[in-house]
Each structure stands twice: as C-alpha cells, then as structure tokens.
Amino acid sequence: MLNHALMKSGRMVETWSKNGIEVVSLDDLVSLKEFSDEDIIDTTASDDLVTYLRVKYEGFAEAGDEIVTSDTNYDYLYRIHTNDIVISNIAASYGSVAIVPPELDGCVVTSEYTVLKSKEGVDPIIAWLLLRSPESRSEMLLTSTGISRTRVKWEILKTIKFPKPTPEIINQVVSLTNKANEAERLVLENRTKAKDALESPLNLNSDEAWKTLRAFKPPR
C-alpha cells in the first residue's frame, strides 16, 4: 500500500528546471473568473428555467438537468460561457475539468465548481490539458482537503506548478485538439441525422410517446 507520507508535492519542479524547462504556476496561465451581475442568479428572487452544466471524469462538459432556479438548495447559481474552464471541486483529481463548448454557453453551475478564464495569450486548451495531466491531478490530491482528500479550491489550485510548453508543442496540441473536436461534432451530427432518418418517416418520435415516458420517469 502506498505510503502517503512519502509522497511529496512539487516533486517534479527540480527535474523540469534541470532540463531547462520554464516552470510556471497555474495563476500565470489562468485567473479566477469574476462573474458579472447578469451571470449571478439569486435563486431566492428568480424563477428562471436553467440547465445545469455537468463535468465528466473524461474531461468534457454536457448538459445536465433543467431546473427552475427557485427549486435549488443553493442561494446562487452562476452562468458560464464559451471557453470558460470549469473544475469540479470534489472530482477534479478524477479528471473533471472541462472547457465550456459553444453549445453549452449559458448553462449554470453551483458553488461546487471553480470557474477559470485563460489569460491573454494562453489557449484554454493548454490550461485544460495541463490541469488534467496525471502529474497535476496527483498534486491536487497531495494538496487538497476534505475527508477523502479530493476537494480542491482556487487558493490551492493556483499554486500548482507546471512545465511551460514551447510554442511548437502548443501549436501541435491545439491543432490536434481542434481536429478531434471537429470529428466529434461530425459524429454527433451524423448520429442525430441517422436517428431522425429512422424515426421521422416511421412516426417513432411522437408527442404522445414522450408524454408516456415523462409520466413514468423515475424520481430523482
């Protein structure tokens, strides 16, 4: 069994420096997002219909449940936008860090998430992949709090050290990620087209069918 006492935070900094790699902190690359008044929703004074953002372990965001804001137990919800970097405070070490894609612009998160903005000249893709690297996630575990040592917060996150990628690495990583994103977009588009090509002409997607499904939806 691994002895936690022997695990040292920042253990790679010396190695990176010896190899001539510039070392930076997370707050050199990103800043904590300052939400505008329009993007802070007071749930005690609002009945808006909003959609939660969900961040998966795989590092991607998806639409979660739709709720009426007054139904939540949180006093405030926060509206996020394209290219924001959203981190699950309780699952960041498992990889739950995502960039908000255009189709999820306007979704909301609770205070259980940390939202970051990449600084000028820093592509959010680079910050996202650095945060999701095994070295970074192990640092989160070594410096985090909570019963299971998995809860992170900005005061700790911003001090995590990273090797600064060269322009060549950055260009390659951003290009490959953009190609992957486009391929995934085409996959989803074609799957939707295939589903519609079957369901529409055969009347397999009626309002009555959806009413039945909603009526038998299991409780949360």
Short mmCIF file of C-alpha atoms in Angstrom, two decimals, residues 18-199:
data_model
loop_
_atom_site.label_atom_id
_atom_site.label_comp_id
_atom_site.label_asym_id
_atom_site.label_seq_id
_atom_site.Cartn_x
_atom_site.Cartn_y
_atom_site.Cartn_z
CA LYS A 18 17.29 20.90 -14.55
CA ASN A 19 16.03 20.04 -18.03
CA GLY A 20 15.87 23.71 -18.92
CA ILE A 21 12.07 23.87 -18.90
CA GLU A 22 10.49 27.05 -17.56
CA VAL A 23 8.22 26.38 -14.58
CA VAL A 24 5.02 28.38 -14.10
CA SER A 25 2.16 28.39 -11.62
CA LEU A 26 -1.45 27.91 -12.62
CA ASP A 27 -2.21 31.56 -11.89
CA ASP A 28 0.36 32.53 -14.53
CA LEU A 29 -1.93 30.88 -17.09
CA VAL A 30 -5.46 31.48 -15.82
CA SER A 31 -7.40 33.66 -13.42
CA LEU A 32 -10.45 33.04 -11.29
CA LYS A 33 -13.50 34.21 -13.23
CA GLU A 34 -15.22 37.33 -11.95
CA PHE A 35 -18.90 36.90 -12.71
CA SER A 36 -20.91 39.88 -13.89
CA ASP A 37 -24.14 40.76 -12.10
CA GLU A 38 -26.06 39.34 -15.08
CA ASP A 39 -24.38 35.96 -14.64
CA ILE A 40 -25.04 35.62 -10.90
CA ILE A 41 -28.54 34.26 -10.32
CA ASP A 42 -30.11 34.92 -6.93
CA THR A 43 -32.31 31.83 -6.63
CA THR A 44 -34.44 33.40 -3.89
CA ALA A 45 -35.56 36.08 -6.34
CA SER A 46 -35.73 34.16 -9.60
CA ASP A 47 -37.90 31.52 -11.24
CA ASP A 48 -35.84 31.17 -14.42
CA LEU A 49 -35.58 27.83 -16.17
CA VAL A 50 -31.89 26.95 -16.42
CA THR A 51 -29.75 23.97 -17.36
CA TYR A 52 -27.01 22.67 -15.11
CA LEU A 53 -23.58 22.04 -16.60
CA ARG A 54 -22.19 18.60 -15.80
CA VAL A 55 -18.44 17.91 -16.00
CA LYS A 56 -17.48 14.30 -16.66
CA TYR A 57 -14.40 12.43 -15.46
CA GLU A 58 -13.33 12.21 -19.11
CA GLY A 59 -12.83 15.98 -19.17
CA PHE A 60 -15.85 17.01 -21.20
CA ALA A 61 -18.92 19.04 -20.33
CA GLU A 62 -22.51 18.11 -21.05
CA ALA A 63 -25.95 19.49 -20.33
CA GLY A 64 -27.39 18.26 -17.05
CA ASP A 65 -30.87 18.64 -15.58
CA GLU A 66 -33.15 21.55 -16.35
CA ILE A 67 -34.44 23.21 -13.19
CA VAL A 68 -36.41 26.22 -12.06
CA THR A 69 -33.90 28.32 -10.13
CA SER A 70 -36.13 28.68 -7.07
CA ASP A 71 -36.18 24.88 -6.69
CA THR A 72 -32.46 24.58 -5.94
CA ASN A 73 -30.98 24.46 -2.44
CA TYR A 74 -28.20 26.86 -3.47
CA ASP A 75 -28.64 30.58 -2.83
CA TYR A 76 -26.80 31.45 -6.03
CA LEU A 77 -26.16 29.89 -9.42
CA TYR A 78 -23.53 31.07 -11.87
CA ARG A 79 -23.97 31.31 -15.63
CA ILE A 80 -20.93 30.15 -17.58
CA HIS A 81 -19.86 30.89 -21.14
CA THR A 82 -17.88 29.52 -24.06
CA ASN A 83 -14.19 28.82 -23.30
CA ASP A 84 -14.61 29.12 -19.54
CA ILE A 85 -12.66 26.37 -17.78
CA VAL A 86 -14.91 24.64 -15.25
CA ILE A 87 -13.49 22.49 -12.45
CA SER A 88 -15.48 20.22 -10.15
CA ASN A 89 -14.24 21.00 -6.65
CA ILE A 90 -14.89 17.45 -5.48
CA ALA A 91 -13.83 15.50 -8.57
CA ALA A 92 -11.01 17.49 -10.17
CA SER A 93 -8.45 14.83 -9.26
CA TYR A 94 -10.54 12.29 -11.19
CA GLY A 95 -10.31 14.45 -14.31
CA SER A 96 -13.49 16.54 -14.01
CA VAL A 97 -12.11 19.63 -15.70
CA ALA A 98 -13.72 20.88 -18.91
CA ILE A 99 -13.82 23.74 -21.39
CA VAL A 100 -17.32 25.08 -22.00
CA PRO A 101 -18.20 24.47 -25.68
CA PRO A 102 -20.35 26.95 -27.65
CA GLU A 103 -23.43 24.72 -27.48
CA LEU A 104 -23.41 24.86 -23.65
CA ASP A 105 -22.97 28.63 -23.39
CA GLY A 106 -25.37 29.95 -20.75
CA CYS A 107 -25.60 26.81 -18.63
CA VAL A 108 -25.22 27.24 -14.88
CA VAL A 109 -23.03 25.82 -12.12
CA THR A 110 -23.16 25.90 -8.35
CA SER A 111 -20.51 26.95 -5.84
CA GLU A 112 -19.25 23.35 -6.01
CA TYR A 113 -17.39 24.36 -9.17
CA THR A 114 -14.42 26.65 -9.75
CA VAL A 115 -14.57 28.64 -12.98
CA LEU A 116 -11.41 29.98 -14.60
CA LYS A 117 -10.55 32.20 -17.57
CA SER A 118 -7.34 31.73 -19.53
CA LYS A 119 -5.11 34.79 -19.53
CA GLU A 120 -4.26 36.75 -22.65
CA GLY A 121 -2.10 34.70 -24.99
CA VAL A 122 -2.96 31.40 -23.28
CA ASP A 123 -5.19 28.99 -25.20
CA PRO A 124 -7.74 27.41 -22.82
CA ILE A 125 -6.93 24.04 -24.40
CA ILE A 126 -3.41 24.20 -22.95
CA ALA A 127 -4.60 25.11 -19.45
CA TRP A 128 -7.26 22.38 -19.65
CA LEU A 129 -4.81 19.64 -20.65
CA LEU A 130 -2.22 20.73 -18.10
CA LEU A 131 -4.85 20.57 -15.35
CA ARG A 132 -5.95 17.10 -16.46
CA SER A 133 -2.43 15.66 -16.66
CA PRO A 134 -1.61 12.85 -14.19
CA GLU A 135 1.09 14.99 -12.57
CA SER A 136 -1.35 17.85 -12.00
CA ARG A 137 -4.09 15.61 -10.62
CA SER A 138 -1.66 13.94 -8.22
CA GLU A 139 -0.71 17.42 -6.99
CA MET A 140 -4.37 18.14 -6.35
CA LEU A 141 -4.60 15.06 -4.15
CA LEU A 142 -1.46 15.94 -2.21
CA THR A 143 -2.61 19.50 -1.51
CA SER A 144 -6.39 19.14 -1.28
CA THR A 145 -8.70 18.99 1.74
CA GLY A 146 -11.76 17.02 2.79
CA ILE A 147 -12.41 13.60 4.26
CA SER A 148 -11.23 11.82 1.13
CA ARG A 149 -8.56 14.44 0.29
CA THR A 150 -10.21 15.20 -3.01
CA ARG A 151 -11.76 18.66 -2.57
CA VAL A 152 -9.87 21.46 -4.28
CA LYS A 153 -10.16 25.23 -4.08
CA TRP A 154 -8.61 28.10 -6.00
CA GLU A 155 -6.25 29.16 -3.21
CA ILE A 156 -4.54 25.77 -3.58
CA LEU A 157 -5.02 25.22 -7.31
CA LYS A 158 -3.36 28.49 -8.28
CA THR A 159 -0.07 27.43 -6.67
CA ILE A 160 0.29 24.17 -8.63
CA LYS A 161 3.43 24.25 -10.77
CA PHE A 162 3.61 23.24 -14.44
CA PRO A 163 6.28 22.95 -17.12
CA LYS A 164 5.64 25.71 -19.66
CA PRO A 165 5.05 24.20 -23.12
CA THR A 166 7.07 25.53 -26.05
CA PRO A 167 5.27 27.31 -28.92
CA GLU A 168 5.84 24.20 -31.07
CA ILE A 169 4.14 21.95 -28.51
CA ILE A 170 1.30 24.44 -28.07
CA ASN A 171 0.63 24.64 -31.82
CA GLN A 172 0.62 20.85 -32.16
CA VAL A 173 -1.64 20.30 -29.15
CA VAL A 174 -4.17 22.97 -30.15
CA SER A 175 -4.29 21.73 -33.75
CA LEU A 176 -4.84 18.10 -32.73
CA THR A 177 -7.49 19.04 -30.17
CA ASN A 178 -9.39 21.18 -32.66
CA LYS A 179 -9.33 18.32 -35.17
CA ALA A 180 -10.65 15.94 -32.51
CA ASN A 181 -13.42 18.40 -31.57
CA GLU A 182 -14.49 18.72 -35.19
CA ALA A 183 -14.51 14.94 -35.62
CA GLU A 184 -16.67 14.54 -32.50
CA ARG A 185 -19.05 17.23 -33.78
CA LEU A 186 -19.46 15.31 -37.03
CA VAL A 187 -20.05 12.06 -35.13
CA LEU A 188 -22.87 13.63 -33.10
CA GLU A 189 -24.33 15.34 -36.15
CA ASN A 190 -24.41 12.13 -38.18
CA ARG A 191 -25.84 10.09 -35.31
CA THR A 192 -28.64 12.62 -34.95
CA LYS A 193 -29.28 12.54 -38.70
CA ALA A 194 -29.37 8.73 -38.65
CA LYS A 195 -31.84 8.70 -35.74
CA ASP A 196 -34.08 11.24 -37.47
CA ALA A 197 -33.88 9.34 -40.76
CA LEU A 198 -35.44 6.35 -38.99
CA GLU A 199 -37.81 7.98 -36.51
#
